[in-house]
């Protein structure tokens, strides 16, 4: 049912473009006359400006103007696209090793969650009614779906990580921070680039890009990327290698620059990820004795009940016995236009964007070899439209400022389907005691039953913001900002039971039981909900230049995360709308460069209070279990971060980053009990380390480049990272503990000094470390299910350009 889906999305995009970009272009000529010497607007990117010696300056646009990252009073980390490629990484998830404050958990394109400093969305699972806590931006456009940015990275110029609430300029749902990805824009030179990589597991990555100037004021860039790899995990039922890659990405980027003070950039992109992916592996079997001595039936006993012989229960055997289909597709496409008009001392900007993201899964619902739930999916079709208009000073004023208006609309059309199989009755309805007789109920009561729900959450969001910096003296600055957000949220839930043996065909003595069980496992309900909310968030920062190369700042920020909406079967204790999440963050930071510019050392002390913390909540006290969103309590994150860049000798450079994070639930009194305490109603987790938040995280790189003569350079490098243990489950179940792990990589190569060609060898996970990405506890099946990290991957890459 899509009766209230916006039907004029395409028209909205065109209207936004005309009212924003086209409107600015009308003033382009006049603007040039008013400011003939005004520089062209700075590209929104992070770049390294190399000097003759020492570390280069990193230029960022975190405040919508071009600034040296050392002078921006925000904790920022930036990684260039070239640095990512040198390590053999090709996704955001692979790039996080050098961003210690960032953690990504998940097991499929849809189910990925991100935290910064332990705050965000935890537990590695996605709920469409739960907004993310880390803002994801690509070329200035907000991406509410993590899946749309964890696929292959194409034409990436840099990834900026802004730590701490960014609610004033970046908007709602940035209570933990923001990830700002910038891509390479076209320029007015003709050239082409190509890249080919080949590695173990039949890994192949092919990339080609053409940049050309059509006229003096019109240039374009078109790129295509193809990534493939054979599977890393063996399916013993089908005798096939699963967890493979079959990805395609393409971009068309057009730049129109009729004058020095105006430019219009139009981007169209498409990507699709395909493969037998998105499943989990059994990581272990849960014990059959609970903490109070109660004996439960357990995995192996239930498997015997249905005649199922389990395969490996060690995830690192890299074997699964899924007997259902697991082929998934994740297409995504979008159009966006950004217009910049530079006037005297200010830049006017319009960004108009429309995006569509789909998740088309074919899941084995039980993720094991038994026929309990052969099919369980959430098929998603998500649309969004956004329009931003802003004005920003270009710096060098007594008061620098940014201000703007923002509109965002998104709607997800979800089709939730769970089909029960021939083993469902025996597995699910046999009493949970070791000596119980297998349920005598006919398998036909549940066999073939489909629980279907059509779920449509939608958001209309409006915001106005402003931030100004008062340069009180050459060394002292005060920054203040406010953002007002108004939101209209709606939700449709329409559920029914489908395709099942008629009640009349069952034995009379079981018909009443069948009616009750089908109502529980495939409920029928329909409702529509709506709510309006508003919020005022802001920031206040004091910054002082201790010396020319030493800077300090103290900041306070208020972040805001929208109310969650529960579009699930209603039961006692479930609120359709959960309270918004608010964050108060305090930070004391310093940024220094010394030893003649050879060493850069930055640090930050942070303290964050997160109230009405929203989390995925699973009520296992009802059958079947209900997953929904709840305000689980209060979380506090405090710690210290250090970042360093070193260039002690010509050609030698190194980076190091470390985070110590003491993230705890300060108040969480109504947690769902962990497995060993599942006989209890609630447990108190107050004072415990928060989920998804390792206390220690480290990352570092070292690179050496040597001129080999004849116009060639040889280079070698290494990278390493470490994350201490953490619990993946929100309720800190001990069986969801992810042990700490360290990963190392290396690369080496030879290149033509002017970059015309480059041949390199790279290896990731050099020591073939076994590690978990996330672990979940499945009490229904009596096992833990895990997503495991990649094994050792290595390969050769040849790059060239003309």
XYZ file of N, CA, C and O in Angstrom, residues 262-414:
612
model
N 31.381 31.072 -10.759
C 30.208 30.203 -10.733
C 30.558 28.834 -11.288
O 31.285 28.716 -12.292
N 30.018 27.806 -10.635
C 30.138 26.474 -11.199
C 28.912 25.656 -10.823
O 28.298 25.847 -9.765
N 28.560 24.757 -11.721
C 27.448 23.839 -11.518
C 27.961 22.431 -11.781
O 28.485 22.136 -12.858
N 27.801 21.576 -10.786
C 28.265 20.191 -10.909
C 27.065 19.259 -10.833
O 26.287 19.316 -9.880
N 26.939 18.422 -11.840
C 25.844 17.448 -11.886
C 26.441 16.041 -11.855
O 27.364 15.732 -12.618
N 25.901 15.171 -10.978
C 26.416 13.816 -10.819
C 25.263 12.830 -10.951
O 24.206 13.005 -10.334
N 25.472 11.805 -11.737
C 24.564 10.667 -11.805
C 25.378 9.415 -11.525
O 26.469 9.249 -12.086
N 24.893 8.565 -10.645
C 25.652 7.370 -10.309
C 24.734 6.172 -10.168
O 23.538 6.315 -9.878
N 25.320 5.004 -10.382
C 24.586 3.748 -10.234
C 25.560 2.690 -9.733
O 26.722 2.636 -10.163
N 25.081 1.862 -8.817
C 25.887 0.733 -8.355
C 24.975 -0.433 -8.035
O 23.794 -0.242 -7.720
N 25.531 -1.633 -8.116
C 24.788 -2.816 -7.723
C 25.762 -3.835 -7.146
O 26.854 -4.040 -7.677
N 25.370 -4.380 -6.020
C 26.134 -5.437 -5.363
C 25.300 -6.713 -5.441
O 24.122 -6.721 -5.064
N 25.899 -7.797 -5.926
C 25.187 -9.055 -6.097
C 26.024 -10.193 -5.540
O 27.247 -10.096 -5.447
N 25.351 -11.274 -5.184
C 26.087 -12.459 -4.778
C 25.366 -13.286 -3.741
O 24.298 -12.906 -3.230
N 25.940 -14.432 -3.436
C 25.444 -15.288 -2.353
C 26.038 -14.760 -1.054
O 27.014 -15.301 -0.519
N 25.462 -13.703 -0.557
C 26.049 -12.952 0.556
C 24.992 -12.678 1.617
O 23.822 -12.999 1.450
N 25.433 -12.047 2.712
C 24.503 -11.563 3.714
C 24.094 -12.567 4.754
O 23.195 -12.310 5.543
N 24.745 -13.726 4.797
C 24.380 -14.747 5.776
C 25.358 -14.721 6.944
O 26.371 -14.018 6.927
N 25.048 -15.509 7.960
C 25.908 -15.626 9.121
C 26.340 -17.081 9.307
O 25.727 -18.000 8.757
N 27.389 -17.276 10.081
C 27.920 -18.604 10.355
C 27.712 -18.951 11.827
O 27.757 -18.065 12.692
N 27.489 -20.233 12.106
C 27.402 -20.657 13.503
C 28.777 -20.508 14.140
O 29.771 -21.034 13.654
N 28.823 -19.753 15.240
C 30.089 -19.520 15.938
C 30.235 -20.385 17.171
O 31.330 -20.505 17.722
N 29.144 -20.965 17.637
C 29.221 -21.807 18.832
C 27.835 -22.274 19.234
O 26.819 -21.739 18.787
N 27.812 -23.300 20.067
C 26.563 -23.851 20.584
C 26.370 -23.380 22.016
O 27.297 -23.456 22.839
N 25.197 -22.873 22.316
C 24.911 -22.371 23.660
C 24.767 -23.527 24.651
O 24.288 -24.608 24.286
N 25.168 -23.310 25.903
C 25.037 -24.369 26.916
C 23.564 -24.662 27.210
O 22.683 -23.837 26.955
N 23.317 -25.831 27.769
C 21.934 -26.245 28.055
C 21.558 -26.055 29.520
O 20.457 -26.424 29.931
N 22.471 -25.472 30.319
C 22.178 -25.190 31.724
C 22.239 -23.688 31.959
O 23.272 -23.054 31.703
N 21.147 -23.121 32.454
C 21.108 -21.688 32.731
C 21.692 -21.402 34.113
O 22.021 -22.318 34.867
N 21.802 -20.127 34.436
C 22.465 -19.743 35.696
C 21.732 -20.227 36.941
O 22.334 -20.362 38.001
N 20.436 -20.468 36.834
C 19.697 -20.948 38.004
C 19.595 -22.473 38.050
O 18.844 -23.031 38.840
N 20.347 -23.129 37.179
C 20.343 -24.583 37.158
C 19.311 -25.203 36.250
O 19.271 -26.434 36.086
N 18.465 -24.395 35.646
C 17.446 -24.915 34.737
C 18.096 -25.555 33.511
O 19.008 -24.986 32.905
N 17.614 -26.741 33.135
C 18.086 -27.429 31.944
C 17.145 -27.115 30.778
O 15.920 -27.183 30.915
N 17.737 -26.753 29.639
C 16.940 -26.469 28.444
C 17.299 -27.457 27.342
O 18.271 -28.211 27.454
N 16.521 -27.467 26.303
C 16.615 -28.518 25.302
C 17.907 -28.452 24.480
O 18.539 -29.453 24.232
N 18.279 -27.288 24.015
C 19.557 -27.131 23.340
C 19.538 -27.446 21.854
O 18.622 -28.079 21.322
N 20.568 -26.992 21.184
C 20.689 -27.076 19.729
C 20.713 -28.518 19.226
O 19.953 -28.897 18.326
N 21.587 -29.339 19.790
C 21.756 -30.686 19.255
C 20.512 -31.543 19.487
O 20.135 -32.357 18.636
N 19.847 -31.381 20.628
C 18.650 -32.158 20.888
C 17.527 -31.747 19.922
O 16.808 -32.598 19.376
N 17.367 -30.465 19.704
C 16.333 -29.997 18.776
C 16.654 -30.431 17.346
O 15.749 -30.754 16.558
N 17.944 -30.410 16.977
C 18.331 -30.872 15.646
C 17.957 -32.336 15.452
O 17.432 -32.732 14.400
N 18.201 -33.146 16.486
C 17.850 -34.569 16.401
C 16.339 -34.750 16.285
O 15.861 -35.675 15.605
N 15.579 -33.861 16.924
C 14.125 -33.958 16.868
C 13.603 -33.892 15.436
O 12.553 -34.475 15.116
N 14.277 -33.144 14.584
C 13.787 -32.949 13.212
C 14.633 -33.700 12.187
O 14.481 -33.494 10.978
N 15.569 -34.540 12.672
C 16.387 -35.317 11.758
C 17.459 -34.524 11.048
O 17.890 -34.880 9.948
N 17.907 -33.442 11.674
C 18.934 -32.575 11.092
C 20.281 -32.880 11.727
O 20.416 -32.896 12.941
N 21.289 -33.130 10.903
C 22.652 -33.364 11.381
C 23.478 -32.109 11.118
O 23.811 -31.808 9.963
N 23.799 -31.327 12.152
C 24.514 -30.061 11.943
C 25.907 -30.270 11.366
O 26.561 -31.298 11.597
N 26.347 -29.264 10.616
C 27.716 -29.244 10.130
C 28.615 -28.559 11.139
O 28.440 -28.693 12.350
N 29.561 -27.769 10.637
C 30.525 -27.107 11.508
C 29.849 -26.089 12.419
O 28.935 -25.372 11.997
N 30.288 -26.047 13.671
C 29.813 -25.027 14.603
C 30.968 -24.100 14.988
O 30.929 -23.438 16.012
N 31.982 -24.046 14.135
C 33.116 -23.140 14.309
C 33.154 -22.232 13.085
O 33.439 -22.679 11.968
N 32.840 -20.967 13.279
C 32.739 -20.047 12.153
C 34.018 -19.991 11.327
O 33.974 -19.781 10.107
N 35.159 -20.198 11.972
C 36.427 -20.058 11.266
C 36.804 -21.291 10.452
O 37.836 -21.292 9.781
N 35.963 -22.310 10.485
C 36.088 -23.378 9.493
C 35.627 -22.897 8.131
O 35.871 -23.546 7.108
N 34.934 -21.754 8.126
C 34.424 -21.137 6.898
C 33.560 -22.121 6.117
O 33.712 -22.293 4.907
N 32.640 -22.749 6.847
C 31.675 -23.655 6.251
C 30.288 -23.373 6.834
O 30.166 -23.109 8.033
N 29.280 -23.426 5.991
C 27.890 -23.313 6.440
C 27.084 -24.408 5.759
O 27.502 -24.963 4.734
N 25.925 -24.720 6.335
C 25.054 -25.741 5.740
C 23.666 -25.184 5.463
O 22.669 -25.895 5.594
N 23.590 -23.921 5.053
C 22.305 -23.320 4.716
C 21.679 -24.082 3.556
O 22.339 -24.325 2.535
N 20.409 -24.452 3.719
C 19.733 -25.224 2.679
C 18.739 -24.394 1.880
O 17.965 -24.929 1.093
N 18.758 -23.083 2.083
C 17.866 -22.197 1.341
C 18.642 -21.282 0.415
O 19.880 -21.275 0.386
N 17.904 -20.495 -0.341
C 18.507 -19.542 -1.263
C 19.118 -18.380 -0.487
O 18.578 -17.950 0.520
N 20.230 -17.855 -0.960
C 20.872 -16.744 -0.272
C 21.449 -15.760 -1.278
O 22.437 -15.108 -1.020
N 20.850 -15.645 -2.436
C 21.330 -14.721 -3.454
C 20.641 -13.371 -3.263
O 19.420 -13.277 -3.288
N 21.438 -12.319 -3.080
C 20.902 -10.987 -2.790
C 21.409 -9.978 -3.814
O 22.503 -10.115 -4.364
N 20.628 -8.937 -4.005
C 21.026 -7.813 -4.848
C 20.782 -6.508 -4.105
O 19.800 -6.388 -3.368
N 21.668 -5.538 -4.297
C 21.524 -4.234 -3.659
C 21.860 -3.148 -4.686
O 22.982 -2.672 -4.761
N 20.873 -2.736 -5.482
C 21.103 -1.638 -6.425
C 20.860 -0.282 -5.779
O 20.041 -0.148 -4.866
N 21.554 0.718 -6.274
C 21.410 2.077 -5.760
C 21.741 3.048 -6.874
O 22.682 2.830 -7.651
N 20.965 4.112 -6.969
C 21.283 5.133 -7.965
C 20.842 6.493 -7.450
O 20.044 6.591 -6.502
N 21.353 7.544 -8.091
C 20.988 8.877 -7.670
C 21.409 9.942 -8.650
O 22.233 9.713 -9.546
N 20.810 11.115 -8.464
C 21.141 12.303 -9.253
C 21.290 13.466 -8.278
O 20.492 13.607 -7.353
N 22.277 14.275 -8.500
C 22.434 15.457 -7.658
C 23.067 16.578 -8.439
O 23.823 16.351 -9.401
N 22.752 17.780 -8.030
C 23.315 18.967 -8.664
C 23.735 19.948 -7.578
O 22.961 20.216 -6.655
N 24.946 20.454 -7.698
C 25.429 21.460 -6.759
C 25.856 22.689 -7.531
O 26.668 22.610 -8.465
N 25.303 23.811 -7.147
C 25.653 25.086 -7.758
C 26.319 25.976 -6.717
O 25.831 26.087 -5.586
N 27.442 26.593 -7.085
C 28.179 27.502 -6.200
C 28.370 28.831 -6.910
O 28.846 28.876 -8.056
N 28.008 29.878 -6.229
C 28.192 31.235 -6.748
C 29.007 32.020 -5.742
O 28.586 32.200 -4.596
N 30.180 32.486 -6.173
C 31.077 33.210 -5.290
C 30.896 34.707 -5.504
O 31.112 35.227 -6.606
N 30.462 35.388 -4.446
C 30.341 36.837 -4.466
C 31.448 37.415 -3.584
O 32.336 36.690 -3.142
N 31.406 38.663 -3.294
C 32.454 39.277 -2.501
C 32.422 38.749 -1.073
O 31.530 39.085 -0.285
N 33.352 37.868 -0.759
C 33.494 37.374 0.609
C 32.550 36.269 1.020
O 32.645 35.758 2.136
N 31.610 35.879 0.152
C 30.672 34.822 0.508
C 30.467 33.902 -0.692
O 30.689 34.284 -1.840
N 30.007 32.692 -0.398
C 29.643 31.738 -1.428
C 28.209 31.279 -1.184
O 27.850 30.896 -0.069
N 27.401 31.357 -2.230
C 26.041 30.831 -2.189
C 26.062 29.438 -2.791
O 26.645 29.219 -3.857
N 25.391 28.490 -2.136
C 25.409 27.100 -2.583
C 24.014 26.517 -2.565
O 23.228 26.767 -1.645
N 23.708 25.749 -3.598
C 22.485 24.966 -3.652
C 22.850 23.513 -3.964
O 23.620 23.254 -4.895
N 22.316 22.580 -3.178
C 22.532 21.156 -3.434
C 21.167 20.487 -3.512
O 20.400 20.498 -2.547
N 20.864 19.915 -4.657
C 19.606 19.231 -4.906
C 19.910 17.776 -5.211
O 20.795 17.491 -6.020
N 19.183 16.850 -4.585
C 19.531 15.440 -4.786
C 18.299 14.546 -4.664
O 17.414 14.782 -3.842
N 18.286 13.519 -5.481
C 17.311 12.430 -5.375
C 18.083 11.120 -5.413
O 19.015 10.950 -6.211
N 17.692 10.159 -4.523
C 18.364 8.862 -4.497
C 17.338 7.754 -4.301
O 16.281 7.953 -3.680
N 17.713 6.590 -4.823
C 16.917 5.389 -4.625
C 17.850 4.254 -4.240
O 18.924 4.087 -4.837
N 17.452 3.509 -3.218
C 18.240 2.372 -2.735
C 17.317 1.189 -2.533
O 16.234 1.333 -1.965
N 17.726 0.035 -3.041
C 16.917 -1.171 -2.905
C 17.737 -2.282 -2.258
O 18.944 -2.390 -2.473
N 17.035 -3.070 -1.482
C 17.613 -4.283 -0.913
C 16.682 -5.414 -1.316
O 15.516 -5.451 -0.911
N 17.204 -6.307 -2.168
C 16.401 -7.398 -2.729
C 17.015 -8.711 -2.252
O 17.870 -9.304 -2.919
N 16.596 -9.169 -1.084
C 17.245 -10.344 -0.501
C 16.481 -11.641 -0.781
O 15.283 -11.640 -1.048
N 17.203 -12.733 -0.721
C 16.628 -14.074 -0.717
C 17.318 -14.831 0.404
O 18.373 -15.433 0.197
N 16.750 -14.746 1.587
C 17.402 -15.247 2.789
C 16.865 -16.599 3.211
O 15.653 -16.844 3.172
N 17.783 -17.453 3.632
C 17.403 -18.609 4.426
C 17.075 -18.061 5.814
O 17.942 -17.573 6.526
N 15.803 -18.131 6.199
C 15.363 -17.448 7.411
C 15.981 -17.949 8.683
O 16.191 -17.180 9.624
N 16.301 -19.252 8.766
C 16.861 -19.771 10.013
C 18.387 -19.805 10.003
O 19.007 -19.994 11.050
N 19.000 -19.641 8.822
C 20.464 -19.589 8.687
C 21.155 -20.883 9.124
O 22.360 -20.887 9.405
N 20.422 -21.987 9.200
C 21.005 -23.307 9.470
C 20.384 -24.311 8.502
O 19.510 -23.960 7.699
N 20.814 -25.574 8.594
C 20.389 -26.587 7.638
C 19.035 -27.197 7.890
O 18.563 -27.992 7.060
N 18.381 -26.893 8.984
C 17.038 -27.412 9.247
C 16.006 -26.607 8.459
O 16.270 -25.490 7.998
N 14.809 -27.172 8.301
C 13.746 -26.509 7.540
C 12.756 -25.846 8.494
O 11.572 -26.160 8.499
N 13.257 -24.917 9.314
C 12.409 -24.208 10.267
C 11.791 -22.987 9.596
O 10.584 -22.775 9.647
N 12.639 -22.180 8.969
C 12.185 -21.000 8.236
C 13.020 -20.900 6.968
O 14.101 -20.302 6.973
N 12.566 -21.491 5.877
C 13.364 -21.495 4.651
C 13.492 -20.133 3.987
O 14.328 -19.954 3.109
N 12.659 -19.171 4.406
C 12.685 -17.866 3.753
C 12.316 -16.799 4.769
O 11.270 -16.882 5.418
N 13.181 -15.792 4.930
C 12.904 -14.682 5.836
C 13.620 -13.437 5.364
O 14.849 -13.378 5.399
N 12.868 -12.431 4.891
C 13.495 -11.264 4.278
C 12.761 -9.989 4.669
O 11.619 -10.013 5.120
N 13.471 -8.871 4.467
C 12.850 -7.545 4.453
C 13.270 -6.907 3.138
O 14.397 -6.433 2.983
N 12.384 -6.947 2.177
C 12.630 -6.374 0.852
C 12.359 -4.873 0.946
O 11.260 -4.459 1.313
N 13.367 -4.054 0.611
C 13.266 -2.602 0.847
C 13.456 -1.812 -0.439
O 14.355 -2.083 -1.232
N 12.594 -0.823 -0.626
C 12.719 0.155 -1.709
C 12.652 1.530 -1.056
O 11.592 1.976 -0.633
N 13.806 2.183 -0.956
C 13.900 3.456 -0.235
C 14.149 4.593 -1.213
O 15.013 4.494 -2.086
N 13.380 5.669 -1.071
C 13.583 6.867 -1.874
C 13.868 8.051 -0.960
O 13.409 8.078 0.189
N 14.582 9.028 -1.496
C 14.835 10.247 -0.737
C 15.018 11.415 -1.688
O 15.456 11.256 -2.832
N 14.683 12.583 -1.183
C 14.918 13.832 -1.901
C 15.381 14.865 -0.881
O 14.854 14.937 0.231
N 16.362 15.670 -1.257
C 16.848 16.713 -0.348
C 17.171 17.974 -1.135
O 17.543 17.925 -2.310
N 17.007 19.087 -0.456
C 17.354 20.389 -1.019
C 17.970 21.244 0.074
O 17.390 21.398 1.152
N 19.162 21.745 -0.196
C 19.841 22.628 0.753
C 20.229 23.909 0.047
O 20.761 23.894 -1.069
N 19.971 25.022 0.706
C 20.405 26.340 0.254
C 21.211 26.973 1.382
O 20.737 27.026 2.521
N 22.399 27.434 1.079
C 23.214 28.016 2.152
C 24.079 29.157 1.632
O 24.339 29.294 0.432
N 24.509 29.935 2.593
C 25.450 31.021 2.344
C 26.582 30.865 3.355
O 26.341 30.579 4.530
N 27.815 31.002 2.891
C 28.967 30.845 3.775
C 30.029 31.864 3.413
O 30.312 32.093 2.231
N 30.591 32.475 4.431
C 31.691 33.408 4.177
C 32.922 32.615 3.786
O 33.070 31.438 4.115
N 33.825 33.263 3.070
C 35.029 32.584 2.594
C 36.222 32.812 3.506
O 37.353 32.477 3.157
N 35.992 33.353 4.688
C 37.071 33.511 5.649
C 37.713 34.882 5.602
O 37.333 35.762 4.815
N 38.688 35.098 6.504
C 39.435 36.349 6.581
C 38.545 37.530 6.944
O 38.756 38.649 6.502
N 37.513 37.283 7.765
C 36.630 38.348 8.226
C 36.695 38.444 9.746
O 37.148 37.525 10.409
N 36.197 39.524 10.290
C 36.060 39.601 11.737
C 35.039 38.581 12.210
O 35.210 37.929 13.240
N 33.982 38.410 11.431
C 32.985 37.383 11.725
C 32.803 36.524 10.473
O 32.421 37.024 9.417
N 33.120 35.244 10.598
C 32.882 34.274 9.542
C 31.609 33.504 9.875
O 31.327 33.242 11.054
N 30.879 33.124 8.860
C 29.577 32.526 9.153
C 29.170 31.529 8.075
O 29.677 31.543 6.942
N 28.223 30.683 8.446
C 27.507 29.792 7.534
C 26.054 29.776 7.980
O 25.761 29.769 9.171
N 25.147 29.763 7.026
C 23.722 29.702 7.355
C 22.997 29.044 6.194
O 23.454 29.101 5.046
N 21.864 28.399 6.512
C 21.168 27.732 5.426
C 19.796 27.222 5.803
O 19.377 27.253 6.964
N 19.110 26.744 4.772
C 17.816 26.090 4.889
C 17.932 24.697 4.295
O 18.641 24.494 3.289
N 17.241 23.737 4.899
C 17.404 22.344 4.474
C 16.062 21.627 4.508
O 15.280 21.780 5.458
N 15.783 20.866 3.448
C 14.597 20.014 3.392
C 15.028 18.605 3.029
O 15.882 18.404 2.149
N 14.422 17.613 3.707
C 14.754 16.215 3.435
C 13.483 15.376 3.538
O 12.697 15.527 4.479
N 13.293 14.526 2.549
C 12.176 13.585 2.555
C 12.706 12.189 2.257
O 13.569 12.011 1.377
N 12.255 11.229 3.005
C 12.585 9.849 2.686
C 11.393 8.954 3.002
O 10.579 9.256 3.887
N 11.316 7.861 2.259
C 10.278 6.879 2.488
C 10.847 5.508 2.154
O 11.507 5.333 1.120
N 10.605 4.558 3.015
C 11.035 3.180 2.785
C 9.795 2.316 2.613
O 8.901 2.320 3.462
N 9.749 1.615 1.517
C 8.647 0.694 1.261
C 9.175 -0.719 1.519
O 9.911 -1.273 0.710
N 8.809 -1.273 2.655
C 9.328 -2.572 3.083
C 8.272 -3.657 2.955
O 7.105 -3.437 3.309
